[in-house]
Amino acid sequence: MRLRPEDYAIHNAMEDVADQAVQQVLSEDRTACDCSHCRDDIKSQILNKMHHAYHPVVSGEPIPDPIMLEHLDTDTFNRVMVECYKALIRVKENPRHDNTDRPPLHNTTEGILRAAVSEVLSNQKLHLERDDVSRLMAKAMNGLKPSYTTTYKGDAFTRASEMDAAYLANVYSQIFKALEGLPVNERKTS
Ligand SMILES: [Zn+2]
């Protein structure tokens, strides 16, 4: 079973929080560029400092309300805002918005996990329904470190870290933890 991005649906609620923080900071600093590239560059730097808050998007189940910045506990709120201001300064000093050869903001951890999940499901001859793949991906992502990027360089890092044995061991451990409690069926050979 080779998983593709369209085979499941997950969402990191931290992305909503980061969007709100970026919006707030940019509305206060009129000297900063507020183009979509700069927003994404700030956002990726915030997200890499926060824990994942992924949830599966499951058919028939309501999508959780976005986490509102002002409803975060004080500690988390402060961390988000500090990271946001730091990222804003970095992006203002070194804007990358003229670079047109850039992929959209993405979390390279998801690609690593997707490849590892594909391998586990194939090796164990397991079949998961779409919603359960979403549940598995969301739960395992929450045990892994974020690695958001807006460059292709991040994907080179992905390949390097794929070879790191300790990192990979953690990826597999998160997958097996997430598989517990899921209704897995042995794949029927046809
Ligand atoms: Zn810009």
Short mmCIF file of N, CA and C and ligand atoms in Angstrom, two decimals:
data_model
loop_
_atom_site.label_atom_id
_atom_site.label_comp_id
_atom_site.label_asym_id
_atom_site.label_seq_id
_atom_site.Cartn_x
_atom_site.Cartn_y
_atom_site.Cartn_z
N MET A 1 0.85 -1.20 0.00
CA MET A 1 0.00 0.00 0.00
C MET A 1 0.89 1.24 0.00
N ARG A 2 0.91 1.91 -1.14
CA ARG A 2 1.74 3.11 -1.27
C ARG A 2 0.84 4.32 -1.00
N LEU A 3 1.04 4.96 0.14
CA LEU A 3 0.18 6.08 0.51
C LEU A 3 0.51 7.32 -0.29
N ARG A 4 -0.54 8.00 -0.76
CA ARG A 4 -0.35 9.28 -1.42
C ARG A 4 -1.01 10.35 -0.54
N PRO A 5 -0.62 11.62 -0.73
CA PRO A 5 -1.21 12.67 0.12
C PRO A 5 -2.73 12.69 0.05
N GLU A 6 -3.29 12.26 -1.08
CA GLU A 6 -4.75 12.34 -1.21
C GLU A 6 -5.47 11.14 -0.58
N ASP A 7 -4.69 10.21 0.01
CA ASP A 7 -5.30 9.02 0.61
C ASP A 7 -5.77 9.23 2.05
N TYR A 8 -5.57 10.42 2.58
CA TYR A 8 -5.98 10.69 3.96
C TYR A 8 -6.11 12.20 4.10
N ALA A 9 -6.64 12.64 5.24
CA ALA A 9 -6.76 14.08 5.49
C ALA A 9 -6.45 14.38 6.94
N ILE A 10 -5.47 15.24 7.15
CA ILE A 10 -5.11 15.65 8.51
C ILE A 10 -4.90 17.16 8.51
N HIS A 11 -5.00 17.75 9.69
CA HIS A 11 -4.79 19.19 9.78
C HIS A 11 -4.07 19.52 11.08
N ASN A 12 -3.06 20.35 11.00
CA ASN A 12 -2.34 20.82 12.18
C ASN A 12 -2.97 22.13 12.65
N ALA A 13 -3.68 22.04 13.79
CA ALA A 13 -4.38 23.23 14.29
C ALA A 13 -3.40 24.36 14.62
N MET A 14 -2.14 24.04 14.82
CA MET A 14 -1.13 25.07 15.07
C MET A 14 -1.00 26.01 13.87
N GLU A 15 -1.33 25.50 12.68
CA GLU A 15 -1.25 26.36 11.50
C GLU A 15 -2.24 27.52 11.60
N ASP A 16 -3.42 27.24 12.17
CA ASP A 16 -4.42 28.31 12.35
C ASP A 16 -3.90 29.35 13.34
N VAL A 17 -3.29 28.84 14.42
CA VAL A 17 -2.73 29.73 15.44
C VAL A 17 -1.64 30.61 14.83
N ALA A 18 -0.76 29.97 14.04
CA ALA A 18 0.35 30.71 13.43
C ALA A 18 -0.19 31.77 12.47
N ASP A 19 -1.23 31.43 11.71
CA ASP A 19 -1.85 32.41 10.80
C ASP A 19 -2.32 33.65 11.56
N GLN A 20 -2.97 33.40 12.69
CA GLN A 20 -3.50 34.52 13.48
C GLN A 20 -2.37 35.37 14.06
N ALA A 21 -1.30 34.69 14.51
CA ALA A 21 -0.17 35.43 15.08
C ALA A 21 0.49 36.29 14.01
N VAL A 22 0.68 35.71 12.82
CA VAL A 22 1.31 36.45 11.71
C VAL A 22 0.45 37.66 11.36
N GLN A 23 -0.86 37.45 11.28
CA GLN A 23 -1.78 38.53 10.96
C GLN A 23 -1.66 39.66 11.97
N GLN A 24 -1.63 39.28 13.25
CA GLN A 24 -1.57 40.28 14.31
C GLN A 24 -0.27 41.08 14.24
N VAL A 25 0.84 40.38 14.08
CA VAL A 25 2.14 41.04 14.08
C VAL A 25 2.31 41.94 12.84
N LEU A 26 1.83 41.45 11.70
CA LEU A 26 1.95 42.25 10.48
C LEU A 26 1.05 43.49 10.55
N SER A 27 -0.07 43.39 11.23
CA SER A 27 -0.97 44.55 11.32
C SER A 27 -0.36 45.62 12.24
N GLU A 28 0.57 45.21 13.11
CA GLU A 28 1.22 46.16 14.01
C GLU A 28 2.47 46.78 13.38
N ASP A 29 3.08 46.07 12.43
CA ASP A 29 4.34 46.53 11.85
C ASP A 29 4.13 46.86 10.38
N ARG A 30 3.92 48.12 10.10
CA ARG A 30 3.60 48.55 8.73
C ARG A 30 4.82 48.54 7.83
N THR A 31 6.02 48.39 8.42
CA THR A 31 7.22 48.39 7.59
C THR A 31 7.52 46.99 7.04
N ALA A 32 6.80 45.99 7.55
CA ALA A 32 7.07 44.62 7.12
C ALA A 32 6.27 44.29 5.86
N CYS A 33 6.86 43.43 5.02
CA CYS A 33 6.15 43.00 3.82
C CYS A 33 5.09 41.98 4.23
N ASP A 34 3.88 42.13 3.68
CA ASP A 34 2.85 41.17 4.07
C ASP A 34 2.41 40.29 2.88
N CYS A 35 3.33 40.06 1.93
CA CYS A 35 3.00 39.19 0.81
C CYS A 35 2.88 37.74 1.30
N SER A 36 2.29 36.89 0.47
CA SER A 36 2.01 35.52 0.92
C SER A 36 3.31 34.74 1.16
N HIS A 37 4.38 35.05 0.39
CA HIS A 37 5.64 34.35 0.60
C HIS A 37 6.24 34.68 1.97
N CYS A 38 6.26 35.97 2.30
CA CYS A 38 6.82 36.36 3.60
C CYS A 38 5.97 35.79 4.74
N ARG A 39 4.64 35.81 4.56
CA ARG A 39 3.76 35.21 5.58
C ARG A 39 4.11 33.74 5.80
N ASP A 40 4.29 33.01 4.70
CA ASP A 40 4.62 31.58 4.82
C ASP A 40 5.99 31.37 5.48
N ASP A 41 6.94 32.25 5.14
CA ASP A 41 8.27 32.11 5.73
C ASP A 41 8.23 32.34 7.25
N ILE A 42 7.44 33.32 7.68
CA ILE A 42 7.29 33.57 9.12
C ILE A 42 6.57 32.38 9.77
N LYS A 43 5.51 31.96 9.08
CA LYS A 43 4.68 30.88 9.62
C LYS A 43 5.48 29.59 9.82
N SER A 44 6.32 29.24 8.83
CA SER A 44 7.06 27.99 8.94
C SER A 44 8.03 28.04 10.13
N GLN A 45 8.61 29.23 10.39
CA GLN A 45 9.55 29.33 11.51
C GLN A 45 8.83 29.21 12.86
N ILE A 46 7.61 29.74 12.93
CA ILE A 46 6.83 29.58 14.18
C ILE A 46 6.49 28.11 14.37
N LEU A 47 5.98 27.49 13.30
CA LEU A 47 5.47 26.11 13.41
C LEU A 47 6.58 25.13 13.82
N ASN A 48 7.80 25.41 13.39
CA ASN A 48 8.90 24.51 13.74
C ASN A 48 9.29 24.60 15.22
N LYS A 49 8.80 25.63 15.90
CA LYS A 49 9.11 25.79 17.33
C LYS A 49 7.98 25.29 18.22
N MET A 50 6.85 24.92 17.63
CA MET A 50 5.69 24.50 18.42
C MET A 50 5.44 23.01 18.24
N HIS A 51 4.74 22.42 19.21
CA HIS A 51 4.37 21.02 19.05
C HIS A 51 3.27 20.90 18.00
N HIS A 52 3.29 19.80 17.27
CA HIS A 52 2.19 19.52 16.35
C HIS A 52 0.87 19.42 17.12
N ALA A 53 -0.20 19.83 16.49
CA ALA A 53 -1.55 19.63 17.06
C ALA A 53 -2.43 19.10 15.94
N TYR A 54 -2.04 17.96 15.37
CA TYR A 54 -2.78 17.40 14.24
C TYR A 54 -4.05 16.72 14.70
N HIS A 55 -5.08 16.83 13.90
CA HIS A 55 -6.27 16.00 14.09
C HIS A 55 -6.66 15.43 12.73
N PRO A 56 -7.26 14.23 12.75
CA PRO A 56 -7.70 13.67 11.47
C PRO A 56 -8.96 14.39 11.00
N VAL A 57 -9.11 14.50 9.71
CA VAL A 57 -10.36 15.02 9.14
C VAL A 57 -11.13 13.80 8.66
N VAL A 58 -12.14 13.42 9.45
CA VAL A 58 -12.82 12.15 9.25
C VAL A 58 -14.24 12.39 8.77
N SER A 59 -14.66 11.60 7.79
CA SER A 59 -15.99 11.81 7.21
C SER A 59 -17.07 11.59 8.28
N GLY A 60 -18.04 12.47 8.32
CA GLY A 60 -19.14 12.33 9.26
C GLY A 60 -18.85 12.87 10.64
N GLU A 61 -17.58 13.17 10.93
CA GLU A 61 -17.26 13.76 12.23
C GLU A 61 -17.03 15.24 12.04
N PRO A 62 -17.53 16.05 12.98
CA PRO A 62 -17.37 17.50 12.81
C PRO A 62 -15.89 17.89 12.87
N ILE A 63 -15.52 18.86 12.07
CA ILE A 63 -14.15 19.39 12.10
C ILE A 63 -14.04 20.26 13.36
N PRO A 64 -13.02 20.00 14.20
CA PRO A 64 -12.89 20.83 15.41
C PRO A 64 -12.76 22.30 15.05
N ASP A 65 -13.31 23.17 15.92
CA ASP A 65 -13.16 24.61 15.69
C ASP A 65 -11.68 24.96 15.72
N PRO A 66 -11.27 25.94 14.90
CA PRO A 66 -9.87 26.34 14.95
C PRO A 66 -9.51 26.85 16.35
N ILE A 67 -8.27 26.59 16.78
CA ILE A 67 -7.82 27.12 18.07
C ILE A 67 -7.61 28.62 17.90
N MET A 68 -8.20 29.40 18.77
CA MET A 68 -8.03 30.85 18.68
C MET A 68 -6.82 31.27 19.50
N LEU A 69 -6.03 32.15 18.90
CA LEU A 69 -4.82 32.65 19.55
C LEU A 69 -5.11 33.12 20.98
N GLU A 70 -6.19 33.88 21.13
CA GLU A 70 -6.44 34.48 22.45
C GLU A 70 -6.97 33.46 23.46
N HIS A 71 -7.29 32.25 23.00
CA HIS A 71 -7.75 31.22 23.93
C HIS A 71 -6.62 30.29 24.38
N LEU A 72 -5.43 30.49 23.86
CA LEU A 72 -4.29 29.66 24.27
C LEU A 72 -3.94 29.97 25.72
N ASP A 73 -3.35 28.99 26.42
CA ASP A 73 -2.85 29.30 27.76
C ASP A 73 -1.71 30.30 27.62
N THR A 74 -1.47 31.05 28.69
CA THR A 74 -0.53 32.17 28.64
C THR A 74 0.84 31.75 28.14
N ASP A 75 1.29 30.59 28.64
CA ASP A 75 2.60 30.10 28.27
C ASP A 75 2.72 29.87 26.76
N THR A 76 1.76 29.14 26.21
CA THR A 76 1.79 28.84 24.78
C THR A 76 1.63 30.12 23.97
N PHE A 77 0.71 30.99 24.40
CA PHE A 77 0.50 32.26 23.71
C PHE A 77 1.82 33.03 23.63
N ASN A 78 2.50 33.12 24.77
CA ASN A 78 3.77 33.87 24.79
C ASN A 78 4.80 33.25 23.87
N ARG A 79 4.86 31.92 23.86
CA ARG A 79 5.85 31.26 22.99
C ARG A 79 5.54 31.52 21.53
N VAL A 80 4.27 31.44 21.17
CA VAL A 80 3.89 31.69 19.77
C VAL A 80 4.28 33.12 19.38
N MET A 81 3.98 34.09 20.24
CA MET A 81 4.23 35.48 19.88
C MET A 81 5.73 35.78 19.82
N VAL A 82 6.49 35.21 20.77
CA VAL A 82 7.94 35.43 20.75
C VAL A 82 8.54 34.88 19.46
N GLU A 83 8.13 33.65 19.10
CA GLU A 83 8.65 33.04 17.87
C GLU A 83 8.21 33.85 16.65
N CYS A 84 7.02 34.39 16.71
CA CYS A 84 6.50 35.16 15.58
C CYS A 84 7.31 36.45 15.39
N TYR A 85 7.59 37.16 16.48
CA TYR A 85 8.39 38.39 16.37
C TYR A 85 9.81 38.07 15.89
N LYS A 86 10.39 36.99 16.43
CA LYS A 86 11.75 36.61 16.01
C LYS A 86 11.77 36.29 14.51
N ALA A 87 10.76 35.55 14.07
CA ALA A 87 10.71 35.16 12.66
C ALA A 87 10.49 36.38 11.78
N LEU A 88 9.66 37.30 12.25
CA LEU A 88 9.39 38.53 11.48
C LEU A 88 10.70 39.29 11.25
N ILE A 89 11.51 39.40 12.30
CA ILE A 89 12.78 40.13 12.17
C ILE A 89 13.67 39.44 11.14
N ARG A 90 13.77 38.10 11.24
CA ARG A 90 14.61 37.35 10.30
C ARG A 90 14.14 37.53 8.86
N VAL A 91 12.83 37.46 8.67
CA VAL A 91 12.30 37.56 7.30
C VAL A 91 12.46 38.98 6.76
N LYS A 92 12.30 39.98 7.64
CA LYS A 92 12.49 41.37 7.20
C LYS A 92 13.94 41.61 6.78
N GLU A 93 14.86 41.02 7.54
CA GLU A 93 16.29 41.22 7.24
C GLU A 93 16.71 40.46 6.00
N ASN A 94 16.03 39.37 5.74
CA ASN A 94 16.47 38.50 4.65
C ASN A 94 15.25 37.94 3.89
N PRO A 95 14.51 38.84 3.23
CA PRO A 95 13.29 38.37 2.55
C PRO A 95 13.63 37.46 1.37
N ARG A 96 12.78 36.46 1.18
CA ARG A 96 13.01 35.51 0.09
C ARG A 96 11.89 35.57 -0.93
N HIS A 97 11.10 36.65 -0.88
CA HIS A 97 9.90 36.68 -1.72
C HIS A 97 10.18 36.85 -3.20
N ASP A 98 11.41 37.24 -3.56
CA ASP A 98 11.73 37.37 -4.98
C ASP A 98 12.08 36.03 -5.62
N ASN A 99 12.28 35.05 -4.77
CA ASN A 99 12.60 33.71 -5.27
C ASN A 99 11.31 33.04 -5.75
N THR A 100 11.21 32.84 -7.04
CA THR A 100 9.96 32.29 -7.58
C THR A 100 9.99 30.77 -7.61
N ASP A 101 11.20 30.20 -7.48
CA ASP A 101 11.31 28.75 -7.53
C ASP A 101 11.17 28.20 -6.11
N ARG A 102 9.95 28.22 -5.62
CA ARG A 102 9.75 27.75 -4.25
C ARG A 102 8.46 26.92 -4.16
N PRO A 103 8.55 25.83 -3.40
CA PRO A 103 7.35 25.02 -3.22
C PRO A 103 6.44 25.70 -2.20
N PRO A 104 5.17 25.32 -2.13
CA PRO A 104 4.33 25.87 -1.07
C PRO A 104 4.81 25.39 0.30
N LEU A 105 4.42 26.11 1.33
CA LEU A 105 4.75 25.72 2.70
C LEU A 105 4.32 24.27 2.93
N HIS A 106 5.26 23.44 3.37
CA HIS A 106 4.89 22.06 3.66
C HIS A 106 5.74 21.52 4.80
N ASN A 107 5.23 20.47 5.42
CA ASN A 107 5.89 19.87 6.58
C ASN A 107 6.58 18.61 6.10
N THR A 108 7.92 18.64 6.01
CA THR A 108 8.63 17.49 5.42
C THR A 108 8.50 16.25 6.31
N THR A 109 8.18 16.45 7.59
CA THR A 109 7.96 15.30 8.47
C THR A 109 6.84 14.42 7.93
N GLU A 110 5.85 15.06 7.34
CA GLU A 110 4.70 14.30 6.82
C GLU A 110 5.13 13.35 5.70
N GLY A 111 6.04 13.80 4.84
CA GLY A 111 6.52 12.95 3.74
C GLY A 111 7.30 11.75 4.26
N ILE A 112 8.12 11.99 5.30
CA ILE A 112 8.89 10.89 5.90
C ILE A 112 7.94 9.88 6.52
N LEU A 113 6.96 10.40 7.27
CA LEU A 113 6.01 9.51 7.94
C LEU A 113 5.20 8.72 6.91
N ARG A 114 4.76 9.41 5.85
CA ARG A 114 3.95 8.75 4.83
C ARG A 114 4.71 7.57 4.22
N ALA A 115 6.00 7.78 3.93
CA ALA A 115 6.82 6.71 3.35
C ALA A 115 6.95 5.55 4.33
N ALA A 116 7.16 5.88 5.62
CA ALA A 116 7.33 4.84 6.62
C ALA A 116 6.03 4.08 6.85
N VAL A 117 4.91 4.78 6.86
CA VAL A 117 3.61 4.12 7.05
C VAL A 117 3.34 3.19 5.86
N SER A 118 3.65 3.64 4.66
CA SER A 118 3.47 2.79 3.46
C SER A 118 4.22 1.48 3.63
N GLU A 119 5.46 1.62 4.11
CA GLU A 119 6.32 0.45 4.28
C GLU A 119 5.75 -0.51 5.33
N VAL A 120 5.31 0.04 6.46
CA VAL A 120 4.76 -0.79 7.54
C VAL A 120 3.51 -1.52 7.05
N LEU A 121 2.62 -0.79 6.39
CA LEU A 121 1.37 -1.42 5.94
C LEU A 121 1.66 -2.52 4.92
N SER A 122 2.64 -2.28 4.04
CA SER A 122 3.01 -3.30 3.05
C SER A 122 3.63 -4.52 3.71
N ASN A 123 4.62 -4.25 4.58
CA ASN A 123 5.32 -5.37 5.22
C ASN A 123 4.41 -6.20 6.10
N GLN A 124 3.50 -5.53 6.79
CA GLN A 124 2.61 -6.26 7.70
C GLN A 124 1.35 -6.73 6.99
N LYS A 125 1.29 -6.42 5.68
CA LYS A 125 0.10 -6.78 4.90
C LYS A 125 -1.19 -6.30 5.56
N LEU A 126 -1.18 -5.03 5.93
CA LEU A 126 -2.35 -4.46 6.59
C LEU A 126 -3.10 -3.56 5.64
N HIS A 127 -4.41 -3.55 5.83
CA HIS A 127 -5.22 -2.60 5.08
C HIS A 127 -5.95 -1.69 6.04
N LEU A 128 -5.89 -0.39 5.81
CA LEU A 128 -6.62 0.57 6.63
C LEU A 128 -7.57 1.33 5.75
N GLU A 129 -8.77 1.60 6.29
CA GLU A 129 -9.70 2.48 5.58
C GLU A 129 -9.15 3.90 5.64
N ARG A 130 -9.63 4.73 4.71
CA ARG A 130 -9.15 6.10 4.61
C ARG A 130 -9.18 6.84 5.96
N ASP A 131 -10.32 6.77 6.65
CA ASP A 131 -10.44 7.50 7.91
C ASP A 131 -9.43 7.01 8.94
N ASP A 132 -9.13 5.71 8.89
CA ASP A 132 -8.16 5.17 9.85
C ASP A 132 -6.73 5.55 9.46
N VAL A 133 -6.48 5.69 8.17
CA VAL A 133 -5.17 6.22 7.76
C VAL A 133 -5.02 7.65 8.29
N SER A 134 -6.10 8.42 8.19
CA SER A 134 -6.06 9.80 8.71
C SER A 134 -5.80 9.80 10.21
N ARG A 135 -6.49 8.91 10.94
CA ARG A 135 -6.28 8.83 12.40
C ARG A 135 -4.83 8.44 12.71
N LEU A 136 -4.33 7.45 11.98
CA LEU A 136 -2.95 7.00 12.18
C LEU A 136 -1.95 8.12 11.91
N MET A 137 -2.12 8.78 10.78
CA MET A 137 -1.18 9.85 10.39
C MET A 137 -1.19 10.98 11.42
N ALA A 138 -2.40 11.39 11.86
CA ALA A 138 -2.50 12.51 12.80
C ALA A 138 -1.83 12.15 14.12
N LYS A 139 -2.13 10.95 14.63
CA LYS A 139 -1.59 10.56 15.92
C LYS A 139 -0.06 10.41 15.86
N ALA A 140 0.44 9.79 14.80
CA ALA A 140 1.89 9.61 14.69
C ALA A 140 2.59 10.95 14.48
N MET A 141 2.00 11.84 13.68
CA MET A 141 2.60 13.16 13.48
C MET A 141 2.79 13.88 14.81
N ASN A 142 1.80 13.73 15.71
CA ASN A 142 1.86 14.46 16.99
C ASN A 142 3.00 13.97 17.88
N GLY A 143 3.58 12.81 17.56
CA GLY A 143 4.72 12.33 18.33
C GLY A 143 6.05 12.69 17.68
N LEU A 144 5.99 13.40 16.55
CA LEU A 144 7.21 13.73 15.80
C LEU A 144 7.43 15.23 15.77
N LYS A 145 8.68 15.61 15.52
CA LYS A 145 9.02 17.04 15.47
C LYS A 145 8.61 17.64 14.14
N PRO A 146 8.11 18.88 14.17
CA PRO A 146 7.75 19.54 12.91
C PRO A 146 8.99 19.89 12.09
N SER A 147 8.83 19.92 10.80
CA SER A 147 9.92 20.32 9.92
C SER A 147 9.34 21.03 8.71
N TYR A 148 8.72 22.18 8.99
CA TYR A 148 8.09 22.96 7.92
C TYR A 148 9.16 23.67 7.10
N THR A 149 8.89 23.83 5.83
CA THR A 149 9.84 24.55 4.99
C THR A 149 9.11 25.17 3.79
N THR A 150 9.73 26.20 3.23
CA THR A 150 9.22 26.78 1.99
C THR A 150 10.29 26.71 0.91
N THR A 151 11.29 25.84 1.15
CA THR A 151 12.35 25.68 0.15
C THR A 151 12.46 24.21 -0.24
N TYR A 152 13.17 23.97 -1.32
CA TYR A 152 13.44 22.58 -1.70
C TYR A 152 14.58 22.01 -0.85
N LYS A 153 15.34 22.93 -0.22
CA LYS A 153 16.44 22.49 0.63
C LYS A 153 15.92 21.61 1.76
N GLY A 154 14.73 21.95 2.26
CA GLY A 154 14.13 21.16 3.33
C GLY A 154 13.94 19.72 2.91
N ASP A 155 13.71 19.50 1.63
CA ASP A 155 13.49 18.13 1.17
C ASP A 155 14.81 17.35 1.10
N ALA A 156 15.92 18.06 0.90
CA ALA A 156 17.23 17.42 0.97
C ALA A 156 17.47 16.97 2.40
N PHE A 157 17.07 17.84 3.35
CA PHE A 157 17.18 17.49 4.77
C PHE A 157 16.33 16.25 5.05
N THR A 158 15.19 16.18 4.42
CA THR A 158 14.32 15.02 4.59
C THR A 158 15.06 13.75 4.24
N ARG A 159 15.74 13.78 3.12
CA ARG A 159 16.44 12.56 2.70
C ARG A 159 17.58 12.22 3.66
N ALA A 160 18.31 13.25 4.13
CA ALA A 160 19.41 13.00 5.05
C ALA A 160 18.88 12.41 6.36
N SER A 161 17.77 12.99 6.84
CA SER A 161 17.28 12.52 8.13
C SER A 161 16.63 11.15 8.01
N GLU A 162 16.25 10.79 6.77
CA GLU A 162 15.68 9.47 6.57
C GLU A 162 16.71 8.39 6.88
N MET A 163 17.98 8.78 6.77
CA MET A 163 19.03 7.79 6.97
C MET A 163 19.50 7.74 8.42
N ASP A 164 18.99 8.68 9.22
CA ASP A 164 19.37 8.71 10.62
C ASP A 164 18.61 7.62 11.37
N ALA A 165 19.34 6.63 11.87
CA ALA A 165 18.70 5.44 12.44
C ALA A 165 17.84 5.78 13.65
N ALA A 166 18.35 6.65 14.53
CA ALA A 166 17.60 6.97 15.74
C ALA A 166 16.30 7.70 15.39
N TYR A 167 16.40 8.59 14.41
CA TYR A 167 15.21 9.33 13.99
C TYR A 167 14.17 8.37 13.41
N LEU A 168 14.63 7.49 12.54
CA LEU A 168 13.72 6.53 11.91
C LEU A 168 13.09 5.60 12.95
N ALA A 169 13.88 5.20 13.95
CA ALA A 169 13.35 4.32 14.99
C ALA A 169 12.18 4.99 15.69
N ASN A 170 12.32 6.28 15.92
CA ASN A 170 11.23 7.03 16.57
C ASN A 170 10.00 7.10 15.66
N VAL A 171 10.24 7.28 14.35
CA VAL A 171 9.12 7.32 13.41
C VAL A 171 8.35 6.00 13.48
N TYR A 172 9.07 4.87 13.44
CA TYR A 172 8.38 3.57 13.48
C TYR A 172 7.69 3.36 14.81
N SER A 173 8.31 3.80 15.89
CA SER A 173 7.69 3.64 17.21
C SER A 173 6.38 4.43 17.28
N GLN A 174 6.36 5.62 16.70
CA GLN A 174 5.12 6.41 16.68
C GLN A 174 4.04 5.73 15.84
N ILE A 175 4.47 5.10 14.75
CA ILE A 175 3.49 4.42 13.89
C ILE A 175 2.85 3.25 14.64
N PHE A 176 3.68 2.45 15.32
CA PHE A 176 3.12 1.27 16.00
C PHE A 176 2.25 1.70 17.18
N LYS A 177 2.64 2.78 17.86
CA LYS A 177 1.79 3.30 18.94
C LYS A 177 0.44 3.74 18.38
N ALA A 178 0.48 4.41 17.24
CA ALA A 178 -0.75 4.94 16.65
C ALA A 178 -1.63 3.82 16.10
N LEU A 179 -0.98 2.71 15.70
CA LEU A 179 -1.75 1.58 15.14
C LEU A 179 -2.57 0.87 16.22
N GLU A 180 -2.09 0.94 17.48
CA GLU A 180 -2.83 0.30 18.57
C GLU A 180 -4.20 0.95 18.67
N GLY A 181 -5.20 0.12 18.74
CA GLY A 181 -6.55 0.68 18.91
C GLY A 181 -7.24 0.99 17.60
N LEU A 182 -6.50 0.84 16.49
CA LEU A 182 -7.15 1.05 15.20
C LEU A 182 -7.64 -0.30 14.66
N PRO A 183 -8.79 -0.32 14.00
CA PRO A 183 -9.27 -1.57 13.44
C PRO A 183 -8.51 -1.92 12.17
N VAL A 184 -7.42 -2.68 12.34
CA VAL A 184 -6.62 -3.04 11.17
C VAL A 184 -7.05 -4.41 10.67
N ASN A 185 -7.15 -4.53 9.40
CA ASN A 185 -7.50 -5.81 8.78
C ASN A 185 -6.34 -6.32 7.97
N GLU A 186 -6.16 -7.60 8.00
CA GLU A 186 -5.15 -8.15 7.10
C GLU A 186 -5.66 -7.98 5.68
N ARG A 187 -4.75 -7.60 4.83
CA ARG A 187 -5.15 -7.35 3.44
C ARG A 187 -5.57 -8.65 2.80
N LYS A 188 -6.71 -8.59 2.16
CA LYS A 188 -7.16 -9.81 1.47
C LYS A 188 -6.40 -9.91 0.16
N THR A 189 -5.84 -11.09 -0.05
CA THR A 189 -5.14 -11.27 -1.32
C THR A 189 -6.19 -11.57 -2.39
N SER A 190 -6.08 -10.88 -3.49
CA SER A 190 -7.10 -11.08 -4.52
C SER A 190 -6.45 -11.68 -5.75
ZN ZN B 1 7.18 39.64 0.93
#
